[in-house]
Short mmCIF file of N, CA and C in Angstrom, two decimals:
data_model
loop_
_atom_site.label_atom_id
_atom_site.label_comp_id
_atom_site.label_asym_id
_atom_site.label_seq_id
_atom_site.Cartn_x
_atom_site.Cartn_y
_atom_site.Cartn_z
N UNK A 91 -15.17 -38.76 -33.55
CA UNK A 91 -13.92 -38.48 -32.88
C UNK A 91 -13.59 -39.60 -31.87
N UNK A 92 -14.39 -39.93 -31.26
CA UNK A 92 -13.93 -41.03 -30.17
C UNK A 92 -14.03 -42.26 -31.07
N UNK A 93 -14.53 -42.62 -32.23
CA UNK A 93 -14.15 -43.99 -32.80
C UNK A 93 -12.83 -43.77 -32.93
N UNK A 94 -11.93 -42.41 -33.53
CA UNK A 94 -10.90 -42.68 -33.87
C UNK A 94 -9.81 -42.55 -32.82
N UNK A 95 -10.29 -42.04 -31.72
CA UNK A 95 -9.56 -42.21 -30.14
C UNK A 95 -9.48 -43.58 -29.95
N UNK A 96 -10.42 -44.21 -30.28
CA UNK A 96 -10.34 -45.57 -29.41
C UNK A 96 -9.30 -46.73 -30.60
N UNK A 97 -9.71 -46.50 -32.22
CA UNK A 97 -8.86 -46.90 -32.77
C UNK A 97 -7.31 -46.98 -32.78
N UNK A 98 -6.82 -45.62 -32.27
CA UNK A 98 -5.53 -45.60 -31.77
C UNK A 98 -5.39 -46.16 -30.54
N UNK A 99 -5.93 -46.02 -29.62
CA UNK A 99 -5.78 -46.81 -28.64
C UNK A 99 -5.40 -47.93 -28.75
N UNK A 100 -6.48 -48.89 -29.51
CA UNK A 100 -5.92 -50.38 -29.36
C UNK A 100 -4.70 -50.88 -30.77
N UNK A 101 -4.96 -49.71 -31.28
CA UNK A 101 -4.02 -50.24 -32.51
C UNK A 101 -2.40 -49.17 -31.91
N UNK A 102 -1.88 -48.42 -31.67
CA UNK A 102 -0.73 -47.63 -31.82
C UNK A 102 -0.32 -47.65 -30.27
N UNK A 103 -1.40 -48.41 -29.41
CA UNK A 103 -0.44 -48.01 -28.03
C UNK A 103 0.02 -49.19 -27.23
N UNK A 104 0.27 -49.42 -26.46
CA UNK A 104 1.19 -50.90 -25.73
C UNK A 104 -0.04 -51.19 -24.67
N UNK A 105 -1.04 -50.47 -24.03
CA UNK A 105 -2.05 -50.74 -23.59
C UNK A 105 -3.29 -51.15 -24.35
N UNK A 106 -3.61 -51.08 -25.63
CA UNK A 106 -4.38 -52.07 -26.67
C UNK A 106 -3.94 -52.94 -27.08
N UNK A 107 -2.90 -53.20 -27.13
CA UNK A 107 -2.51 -54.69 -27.55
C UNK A 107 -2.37 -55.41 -26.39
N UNK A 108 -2.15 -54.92 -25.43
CA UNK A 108 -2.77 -55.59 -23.77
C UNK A 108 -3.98 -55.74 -23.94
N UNK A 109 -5.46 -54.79 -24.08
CA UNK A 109 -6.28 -55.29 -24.32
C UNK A 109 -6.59 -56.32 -25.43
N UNK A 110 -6.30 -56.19 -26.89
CA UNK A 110 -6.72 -57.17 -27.88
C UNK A 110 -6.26 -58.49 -27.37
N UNK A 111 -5.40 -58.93 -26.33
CA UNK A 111 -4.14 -59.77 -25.97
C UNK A 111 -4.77 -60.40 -24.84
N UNK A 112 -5.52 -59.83 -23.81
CA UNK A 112 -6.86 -60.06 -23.53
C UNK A 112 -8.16 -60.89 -23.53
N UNK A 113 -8.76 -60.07 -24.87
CA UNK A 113 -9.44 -60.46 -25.66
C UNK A 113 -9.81 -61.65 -26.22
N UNK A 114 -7.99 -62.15 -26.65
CA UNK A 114 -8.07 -63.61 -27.88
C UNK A 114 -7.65 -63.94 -26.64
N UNK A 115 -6.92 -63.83 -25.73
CA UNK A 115 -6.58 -65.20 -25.05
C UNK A 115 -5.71 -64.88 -23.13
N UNK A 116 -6.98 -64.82 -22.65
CA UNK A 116 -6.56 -63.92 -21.39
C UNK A 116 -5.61 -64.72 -20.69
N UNK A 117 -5.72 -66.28 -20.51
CA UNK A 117 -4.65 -67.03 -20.37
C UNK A 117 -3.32 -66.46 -20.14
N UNK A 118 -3.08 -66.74 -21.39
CA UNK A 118 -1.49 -66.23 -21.93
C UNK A 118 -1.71 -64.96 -21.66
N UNK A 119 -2.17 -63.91 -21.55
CA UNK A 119 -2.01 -62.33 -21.56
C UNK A 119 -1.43 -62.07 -19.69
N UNK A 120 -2.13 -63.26 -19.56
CA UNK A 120 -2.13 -63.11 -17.92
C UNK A 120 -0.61 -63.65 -17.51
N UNK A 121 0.06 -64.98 -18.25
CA UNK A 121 1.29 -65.47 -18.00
C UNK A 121 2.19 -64.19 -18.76
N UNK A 122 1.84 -63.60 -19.34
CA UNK A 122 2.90 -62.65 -19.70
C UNK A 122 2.94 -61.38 -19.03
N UNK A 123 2.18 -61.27 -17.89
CA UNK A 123 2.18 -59.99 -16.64
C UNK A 123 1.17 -59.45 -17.02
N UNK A 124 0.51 -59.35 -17.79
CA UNK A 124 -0.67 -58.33 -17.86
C UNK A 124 -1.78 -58.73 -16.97
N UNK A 125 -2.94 -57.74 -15.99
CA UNK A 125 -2.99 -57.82 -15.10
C UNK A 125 -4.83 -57.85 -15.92
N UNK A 126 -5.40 -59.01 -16.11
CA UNK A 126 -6.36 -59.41 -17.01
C UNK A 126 -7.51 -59.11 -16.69
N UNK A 127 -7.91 -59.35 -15.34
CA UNK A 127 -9.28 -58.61 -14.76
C UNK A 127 -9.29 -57.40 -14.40
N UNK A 128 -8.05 -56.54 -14.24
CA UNK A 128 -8.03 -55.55 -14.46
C UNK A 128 -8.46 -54.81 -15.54
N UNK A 129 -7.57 -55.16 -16.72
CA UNK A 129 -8.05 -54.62 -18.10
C UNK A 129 -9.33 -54.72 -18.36
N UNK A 130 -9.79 -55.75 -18.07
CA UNK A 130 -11.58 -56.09 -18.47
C UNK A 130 -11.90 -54.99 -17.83
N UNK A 131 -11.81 -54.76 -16.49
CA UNK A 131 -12.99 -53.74 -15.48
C UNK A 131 -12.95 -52.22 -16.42
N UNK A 132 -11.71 -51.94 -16.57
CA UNK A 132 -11.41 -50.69 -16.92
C UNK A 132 -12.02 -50.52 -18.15
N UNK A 133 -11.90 -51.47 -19.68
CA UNK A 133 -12.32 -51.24 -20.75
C UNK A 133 -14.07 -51.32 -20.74
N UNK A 134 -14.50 -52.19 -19.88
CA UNK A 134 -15.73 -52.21 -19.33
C UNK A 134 -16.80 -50.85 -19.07
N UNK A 135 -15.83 -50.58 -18.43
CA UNK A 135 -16.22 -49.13 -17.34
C UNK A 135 -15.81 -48.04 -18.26
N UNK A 136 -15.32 -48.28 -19.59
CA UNK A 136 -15.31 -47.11 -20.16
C UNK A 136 -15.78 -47.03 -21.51
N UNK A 137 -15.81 -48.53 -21.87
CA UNK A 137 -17.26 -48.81 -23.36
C UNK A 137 -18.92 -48.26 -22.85
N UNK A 138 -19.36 -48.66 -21.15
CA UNK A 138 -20.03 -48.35 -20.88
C UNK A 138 -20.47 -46.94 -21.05
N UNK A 139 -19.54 -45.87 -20.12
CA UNK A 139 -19.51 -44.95 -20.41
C UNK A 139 -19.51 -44.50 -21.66
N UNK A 140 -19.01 -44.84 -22.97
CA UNK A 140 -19.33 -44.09 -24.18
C UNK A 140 -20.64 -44.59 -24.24
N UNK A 141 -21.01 -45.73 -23.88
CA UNK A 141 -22.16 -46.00 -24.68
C UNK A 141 -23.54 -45.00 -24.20
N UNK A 142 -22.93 -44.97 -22.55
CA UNK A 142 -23.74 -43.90 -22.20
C UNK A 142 -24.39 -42.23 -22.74
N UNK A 143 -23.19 -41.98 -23.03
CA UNK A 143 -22.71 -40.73 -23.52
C UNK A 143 -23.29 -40.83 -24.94
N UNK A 144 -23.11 -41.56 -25.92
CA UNK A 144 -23.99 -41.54 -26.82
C UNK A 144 -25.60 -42.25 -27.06
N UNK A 145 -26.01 -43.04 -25.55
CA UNK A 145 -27.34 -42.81 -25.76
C UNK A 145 -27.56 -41.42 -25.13
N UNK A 146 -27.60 -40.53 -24.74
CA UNK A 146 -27.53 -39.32 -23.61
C UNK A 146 -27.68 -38.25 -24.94
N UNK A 147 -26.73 -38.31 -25.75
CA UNK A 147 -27.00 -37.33 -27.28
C UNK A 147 -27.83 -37.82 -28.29
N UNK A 148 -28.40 -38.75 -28.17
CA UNK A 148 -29.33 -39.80 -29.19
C UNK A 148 -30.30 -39.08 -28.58
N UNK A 149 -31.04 -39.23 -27.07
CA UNK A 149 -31.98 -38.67 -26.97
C UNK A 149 -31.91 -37.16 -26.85
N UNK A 150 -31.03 -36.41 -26.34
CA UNK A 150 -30.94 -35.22 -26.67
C UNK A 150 -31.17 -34.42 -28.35
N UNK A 151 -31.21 -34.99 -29.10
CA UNK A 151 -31.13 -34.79 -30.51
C UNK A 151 -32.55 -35.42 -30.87
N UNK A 152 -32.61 -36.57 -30.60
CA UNK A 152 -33.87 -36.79 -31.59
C UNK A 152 -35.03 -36.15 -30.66
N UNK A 153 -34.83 -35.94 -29.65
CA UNK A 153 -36.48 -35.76 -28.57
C UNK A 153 -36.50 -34.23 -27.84
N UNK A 154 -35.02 -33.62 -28.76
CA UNK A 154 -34.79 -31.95 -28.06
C UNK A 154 -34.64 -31.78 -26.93
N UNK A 155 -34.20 -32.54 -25.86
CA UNK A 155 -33.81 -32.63 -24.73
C UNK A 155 -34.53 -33.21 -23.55
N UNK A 156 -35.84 -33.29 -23.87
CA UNK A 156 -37.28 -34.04 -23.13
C UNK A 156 -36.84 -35.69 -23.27
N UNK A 157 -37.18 -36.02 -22.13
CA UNK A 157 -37.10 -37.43 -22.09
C UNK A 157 -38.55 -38.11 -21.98
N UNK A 158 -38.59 -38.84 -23.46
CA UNK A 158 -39.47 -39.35 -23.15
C UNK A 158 -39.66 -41.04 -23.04
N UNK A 159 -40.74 -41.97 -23.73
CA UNK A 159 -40.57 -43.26 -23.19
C UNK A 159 -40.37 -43.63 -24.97
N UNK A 160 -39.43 -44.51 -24.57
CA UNK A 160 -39.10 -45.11 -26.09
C UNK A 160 -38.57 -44.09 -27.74
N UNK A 161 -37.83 -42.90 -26.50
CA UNK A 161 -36.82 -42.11 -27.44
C UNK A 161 -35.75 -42.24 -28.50
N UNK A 162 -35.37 -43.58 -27.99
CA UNK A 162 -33.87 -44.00 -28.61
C UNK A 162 -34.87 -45.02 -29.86
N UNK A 163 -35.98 -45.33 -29.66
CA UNK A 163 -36.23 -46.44 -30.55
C UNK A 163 -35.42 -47.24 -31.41
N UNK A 164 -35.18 -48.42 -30.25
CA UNK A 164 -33.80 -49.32 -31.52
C UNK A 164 -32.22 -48.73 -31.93
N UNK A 165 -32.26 -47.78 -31.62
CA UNK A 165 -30.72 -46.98 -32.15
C UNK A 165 -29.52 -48.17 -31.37
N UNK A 166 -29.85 -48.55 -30.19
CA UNK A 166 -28.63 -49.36 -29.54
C UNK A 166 -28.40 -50.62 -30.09
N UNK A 167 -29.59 -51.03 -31.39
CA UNK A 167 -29.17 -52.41 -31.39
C UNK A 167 -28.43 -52.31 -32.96
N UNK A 168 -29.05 -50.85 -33.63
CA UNK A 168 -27.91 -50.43 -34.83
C UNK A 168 -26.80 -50.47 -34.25
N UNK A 169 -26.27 -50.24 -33.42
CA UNK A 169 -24.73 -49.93 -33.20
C UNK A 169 -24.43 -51.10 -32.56
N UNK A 170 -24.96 -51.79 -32.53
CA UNK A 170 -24.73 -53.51 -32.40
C UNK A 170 -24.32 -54.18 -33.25
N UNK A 171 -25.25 -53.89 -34.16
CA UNK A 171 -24.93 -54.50 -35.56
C UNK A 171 -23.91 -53.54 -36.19
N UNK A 172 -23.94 -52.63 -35.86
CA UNK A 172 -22.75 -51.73 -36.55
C UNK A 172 -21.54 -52.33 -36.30
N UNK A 173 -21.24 -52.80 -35.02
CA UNK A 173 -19.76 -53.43 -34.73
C UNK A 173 -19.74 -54.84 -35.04
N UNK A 174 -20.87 -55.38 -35.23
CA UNK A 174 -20.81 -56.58 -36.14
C UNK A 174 -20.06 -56.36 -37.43
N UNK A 175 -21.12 -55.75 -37.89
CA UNK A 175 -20.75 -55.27 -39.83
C UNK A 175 -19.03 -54.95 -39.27
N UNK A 176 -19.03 -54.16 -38.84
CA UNK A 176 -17.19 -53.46 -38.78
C UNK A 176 -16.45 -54.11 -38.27
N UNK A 177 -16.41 -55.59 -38.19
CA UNK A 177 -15.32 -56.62 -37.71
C UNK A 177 -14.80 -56.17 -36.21
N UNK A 178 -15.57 -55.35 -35.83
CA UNK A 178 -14.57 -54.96 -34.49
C UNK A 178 -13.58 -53.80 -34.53
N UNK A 179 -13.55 -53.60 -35.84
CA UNK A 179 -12.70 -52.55 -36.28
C UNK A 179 -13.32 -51.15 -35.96
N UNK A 180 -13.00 -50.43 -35.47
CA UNK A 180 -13.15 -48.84 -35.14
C UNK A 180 -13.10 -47.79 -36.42
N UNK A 181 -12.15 -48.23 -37.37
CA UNK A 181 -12.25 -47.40 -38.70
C UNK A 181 -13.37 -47.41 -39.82
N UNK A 182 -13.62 -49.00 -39.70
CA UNK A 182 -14.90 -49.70 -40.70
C UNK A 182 -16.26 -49.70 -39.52
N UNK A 183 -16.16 -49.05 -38.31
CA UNK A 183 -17.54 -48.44 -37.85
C UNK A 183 -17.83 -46.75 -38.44
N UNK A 184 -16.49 -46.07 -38.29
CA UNK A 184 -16.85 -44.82 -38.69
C UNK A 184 -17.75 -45.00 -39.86
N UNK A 185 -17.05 -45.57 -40.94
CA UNK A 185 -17.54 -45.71 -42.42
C UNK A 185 -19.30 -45.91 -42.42
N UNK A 186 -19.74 -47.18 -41.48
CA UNK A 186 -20.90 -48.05 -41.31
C UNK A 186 -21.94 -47.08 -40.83
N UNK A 187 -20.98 -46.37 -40.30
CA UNK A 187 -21.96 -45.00 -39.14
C UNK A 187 -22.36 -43.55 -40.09
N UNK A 188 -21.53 -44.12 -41.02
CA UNK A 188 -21.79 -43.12 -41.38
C UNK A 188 -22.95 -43.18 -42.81
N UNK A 189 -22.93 -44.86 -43.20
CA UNK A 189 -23.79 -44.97 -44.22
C UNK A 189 -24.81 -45.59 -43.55
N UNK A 190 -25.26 -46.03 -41.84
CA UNK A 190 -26.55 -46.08 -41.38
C UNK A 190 -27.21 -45.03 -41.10
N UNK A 191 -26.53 -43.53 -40.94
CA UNK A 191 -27.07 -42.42 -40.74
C UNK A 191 -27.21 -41.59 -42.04
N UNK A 192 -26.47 -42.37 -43.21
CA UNK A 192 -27.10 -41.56 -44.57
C UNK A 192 -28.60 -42.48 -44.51
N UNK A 193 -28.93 -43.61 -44.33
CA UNK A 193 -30.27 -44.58 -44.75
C UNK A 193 -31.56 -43.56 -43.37
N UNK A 194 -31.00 -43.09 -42.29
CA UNK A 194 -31.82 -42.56 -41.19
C UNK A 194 -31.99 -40.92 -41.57
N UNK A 195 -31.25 -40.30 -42.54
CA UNK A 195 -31.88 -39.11 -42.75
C UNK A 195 -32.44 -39.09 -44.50
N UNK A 196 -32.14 -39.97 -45.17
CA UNK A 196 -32.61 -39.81 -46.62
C UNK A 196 -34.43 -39.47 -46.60
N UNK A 197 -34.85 -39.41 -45.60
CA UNK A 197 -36.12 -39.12 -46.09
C UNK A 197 -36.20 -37.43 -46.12
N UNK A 198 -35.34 -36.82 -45.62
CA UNK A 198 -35.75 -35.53 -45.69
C UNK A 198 -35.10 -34.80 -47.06
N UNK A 199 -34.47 -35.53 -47.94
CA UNK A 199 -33.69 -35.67 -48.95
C UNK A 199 -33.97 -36.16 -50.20
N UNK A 200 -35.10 -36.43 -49.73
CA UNK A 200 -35.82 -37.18 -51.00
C UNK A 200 -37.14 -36.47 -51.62
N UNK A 201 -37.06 -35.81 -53.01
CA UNK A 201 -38.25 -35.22 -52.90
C UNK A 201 -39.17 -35.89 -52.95
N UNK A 202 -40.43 -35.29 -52.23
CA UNK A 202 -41.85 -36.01 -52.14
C UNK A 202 -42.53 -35.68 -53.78
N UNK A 203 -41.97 -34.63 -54.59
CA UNK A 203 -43.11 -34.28 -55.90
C UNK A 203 -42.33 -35.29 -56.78
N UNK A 204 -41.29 -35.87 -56.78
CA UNK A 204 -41.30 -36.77 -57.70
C UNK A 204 -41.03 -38.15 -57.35
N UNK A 205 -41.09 -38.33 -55.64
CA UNK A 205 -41.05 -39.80 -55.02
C UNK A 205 -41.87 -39.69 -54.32
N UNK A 206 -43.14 -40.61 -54.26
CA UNK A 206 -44.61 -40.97 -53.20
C UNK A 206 -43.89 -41.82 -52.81
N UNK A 207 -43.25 -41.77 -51.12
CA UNK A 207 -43.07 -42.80 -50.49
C UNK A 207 -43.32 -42.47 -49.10
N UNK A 208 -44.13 -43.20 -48.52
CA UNK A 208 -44.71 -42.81 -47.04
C UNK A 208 -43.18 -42.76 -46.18
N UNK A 209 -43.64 -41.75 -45.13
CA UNK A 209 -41.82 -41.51 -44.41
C UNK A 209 -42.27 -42.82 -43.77
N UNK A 210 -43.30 -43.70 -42.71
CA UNK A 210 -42.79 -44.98 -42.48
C UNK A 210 -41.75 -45.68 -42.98
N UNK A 211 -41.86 -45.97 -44.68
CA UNK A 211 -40.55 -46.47 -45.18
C UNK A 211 -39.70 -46.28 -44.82
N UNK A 212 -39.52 -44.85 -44.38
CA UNK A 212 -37.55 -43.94 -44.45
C UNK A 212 -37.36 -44.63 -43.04
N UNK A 213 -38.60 -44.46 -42.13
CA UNK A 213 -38.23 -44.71 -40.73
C UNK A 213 -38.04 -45.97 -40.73
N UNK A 214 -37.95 -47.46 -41.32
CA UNK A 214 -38.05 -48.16 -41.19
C UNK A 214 -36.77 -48.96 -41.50
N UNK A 215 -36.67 -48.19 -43.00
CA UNK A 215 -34.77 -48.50 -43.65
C UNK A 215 -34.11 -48.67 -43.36
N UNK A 216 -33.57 -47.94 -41.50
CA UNK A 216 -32.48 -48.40 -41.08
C UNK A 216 -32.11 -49.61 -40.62
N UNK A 217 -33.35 -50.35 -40.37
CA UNK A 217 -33.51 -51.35 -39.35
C UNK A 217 -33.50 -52.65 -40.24
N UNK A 218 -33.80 -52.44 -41.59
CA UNK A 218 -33.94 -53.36 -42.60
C UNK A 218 -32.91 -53.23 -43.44
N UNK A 219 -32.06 -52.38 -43.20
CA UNK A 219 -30.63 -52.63 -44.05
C UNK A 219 -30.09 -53.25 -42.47
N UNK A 220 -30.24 -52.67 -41.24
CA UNK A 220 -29.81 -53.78 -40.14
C UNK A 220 -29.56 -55.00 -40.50
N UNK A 221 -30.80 -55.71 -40.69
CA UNK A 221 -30.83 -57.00 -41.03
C UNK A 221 -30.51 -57.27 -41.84
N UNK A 222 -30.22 -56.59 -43.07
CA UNK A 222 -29.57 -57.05 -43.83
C UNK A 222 -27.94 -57.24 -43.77
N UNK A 223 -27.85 -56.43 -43.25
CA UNK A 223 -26.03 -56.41 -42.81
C UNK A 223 -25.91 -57.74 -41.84
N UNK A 224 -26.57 -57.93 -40.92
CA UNK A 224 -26.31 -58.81 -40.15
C UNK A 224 -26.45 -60.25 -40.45
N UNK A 225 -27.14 -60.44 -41.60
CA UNK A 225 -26.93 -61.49 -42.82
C UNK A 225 -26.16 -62.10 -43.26
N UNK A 226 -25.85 -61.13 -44.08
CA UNK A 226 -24.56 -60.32 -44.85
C UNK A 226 -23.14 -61.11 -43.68
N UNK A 227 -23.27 -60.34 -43.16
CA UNK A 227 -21.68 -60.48 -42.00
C UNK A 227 -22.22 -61.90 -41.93
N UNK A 228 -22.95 -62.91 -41.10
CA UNK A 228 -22.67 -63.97 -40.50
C UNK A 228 -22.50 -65.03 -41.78
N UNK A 229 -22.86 -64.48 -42.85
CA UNK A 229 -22.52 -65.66 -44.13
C UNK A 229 -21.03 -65.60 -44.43
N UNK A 230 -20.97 -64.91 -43.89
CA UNK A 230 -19.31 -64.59 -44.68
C UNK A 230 -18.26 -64.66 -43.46
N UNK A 231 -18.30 -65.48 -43.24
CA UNK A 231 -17.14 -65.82 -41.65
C UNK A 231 -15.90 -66.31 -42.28
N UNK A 232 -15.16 -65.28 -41.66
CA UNK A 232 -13.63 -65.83 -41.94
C UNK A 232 -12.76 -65.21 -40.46
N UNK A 233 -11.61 -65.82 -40.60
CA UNK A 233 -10.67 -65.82 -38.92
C UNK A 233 -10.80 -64.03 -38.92
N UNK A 234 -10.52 -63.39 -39.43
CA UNK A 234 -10.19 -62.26 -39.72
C UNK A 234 -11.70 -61.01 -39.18
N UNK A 235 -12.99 -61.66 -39.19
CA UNK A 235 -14.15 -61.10 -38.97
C UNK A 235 -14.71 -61.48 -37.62
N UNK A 236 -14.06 -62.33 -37.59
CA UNK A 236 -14.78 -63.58 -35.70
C UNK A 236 -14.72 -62.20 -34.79
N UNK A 237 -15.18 -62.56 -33.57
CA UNK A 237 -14.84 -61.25 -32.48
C UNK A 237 -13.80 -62.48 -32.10
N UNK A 238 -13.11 -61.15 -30.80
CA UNK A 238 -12.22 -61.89 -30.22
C UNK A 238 -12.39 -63.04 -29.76
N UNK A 239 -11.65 -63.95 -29.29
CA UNK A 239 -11.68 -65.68 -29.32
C UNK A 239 -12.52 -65.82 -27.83
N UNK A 240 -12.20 -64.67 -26.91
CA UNK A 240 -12.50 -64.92 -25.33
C UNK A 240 -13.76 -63.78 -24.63
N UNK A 241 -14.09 -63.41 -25.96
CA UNK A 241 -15.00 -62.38 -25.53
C UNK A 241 -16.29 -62.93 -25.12
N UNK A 242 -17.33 -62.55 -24.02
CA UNK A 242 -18.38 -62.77 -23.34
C UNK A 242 -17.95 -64.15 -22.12
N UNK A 243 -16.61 -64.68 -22.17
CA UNK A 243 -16.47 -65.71 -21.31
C UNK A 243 -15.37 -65.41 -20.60
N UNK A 244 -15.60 -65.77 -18.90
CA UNK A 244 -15.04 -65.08 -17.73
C UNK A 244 -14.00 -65.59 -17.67
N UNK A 245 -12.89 -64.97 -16.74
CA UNK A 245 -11.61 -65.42 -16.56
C UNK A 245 -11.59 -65.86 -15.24
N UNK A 246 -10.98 -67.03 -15.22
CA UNK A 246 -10.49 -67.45 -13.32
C UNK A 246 -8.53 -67.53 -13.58
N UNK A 247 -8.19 -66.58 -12.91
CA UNK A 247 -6.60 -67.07 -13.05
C UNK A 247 -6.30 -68.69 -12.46
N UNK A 248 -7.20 -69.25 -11.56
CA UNK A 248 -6.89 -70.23 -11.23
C UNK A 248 -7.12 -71.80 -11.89
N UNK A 249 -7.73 -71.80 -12.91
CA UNK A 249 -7.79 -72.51 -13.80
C UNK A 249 -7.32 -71.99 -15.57
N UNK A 250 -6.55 -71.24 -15.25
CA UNK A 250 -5.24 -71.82 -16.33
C UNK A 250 -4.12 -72.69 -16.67
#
């Protein structure tokens, strides 16, 4: 539900295309009134927050509500690579999310009387189709897959 909140967001409303606008080129986003370190703080402060919110049900789910040490094992860097694989796109994460979490439950799905395969394997699959996706994506670069042009590098309005 919130991938597809946030998909509308930047795609159907006049405040995501401020952010995407941002994104490729804070410069110009900034000569055209949009208020650029603003937008950063806010989208910041609220990717965080989901991300929070879904490590918070990651361990609630896999560890039954006990916190323990090394609960999430790796899950944050799937959804790393998940927004890799999904161009940035919010629609082609649902999809990704939804076929890294078919590879993270197939072991309970698989019969054991006519497949001998240690669950290590199953536990391991997700992380090795990871890498494989992340392969995958960086061989295949085109304008259309790049992240945004200005992403991870800071803005000074005063050197524009």
């Amino acid at each position: 539900m919130t991938a597809v909140i946030c998909w509308y967001y930047l795609q159907k409303t006049k405040t995501g295309l401020n952010v995407r606008a941002v994104g490729e080129n804070p410069g110009a986003a900034d000569a055209a009134g949009i208020r650029v370190i603003r937008a950063k703080y806010i989208n910041v402060l609220i990717g965080g927050g989901i991300c929070g919110i879904g490590g918070a049900y990651s361990a609630m789910i896999i560890c039954g509500g006990v916190w323990i040490s090394n609960c999430v094992n790796g899950l944050g860097w799937i959804s790393v690579a998940l927004v890799i694989f999904a161009s940035w796109s919010p629609v082609k994460a649902i999809y990704g999310s939804l076929a890294f979490g078919c590879f993270s439950v197939l072991k309970y799905y698989v019969p054991k009387s006519i497949i001998s395969i240690p669950n290590a394997f199953y536990d391991m699959l997700p992380f090795v189709i990871t890498a494989l996706v992340l392969v995958i994506s960086s061989v295949r670069q085109s304008k259309e897959n790049n992240q945004p042009a200005s992403c991870g590098t800071n803005y000074f309005r005063e050197e524009r």
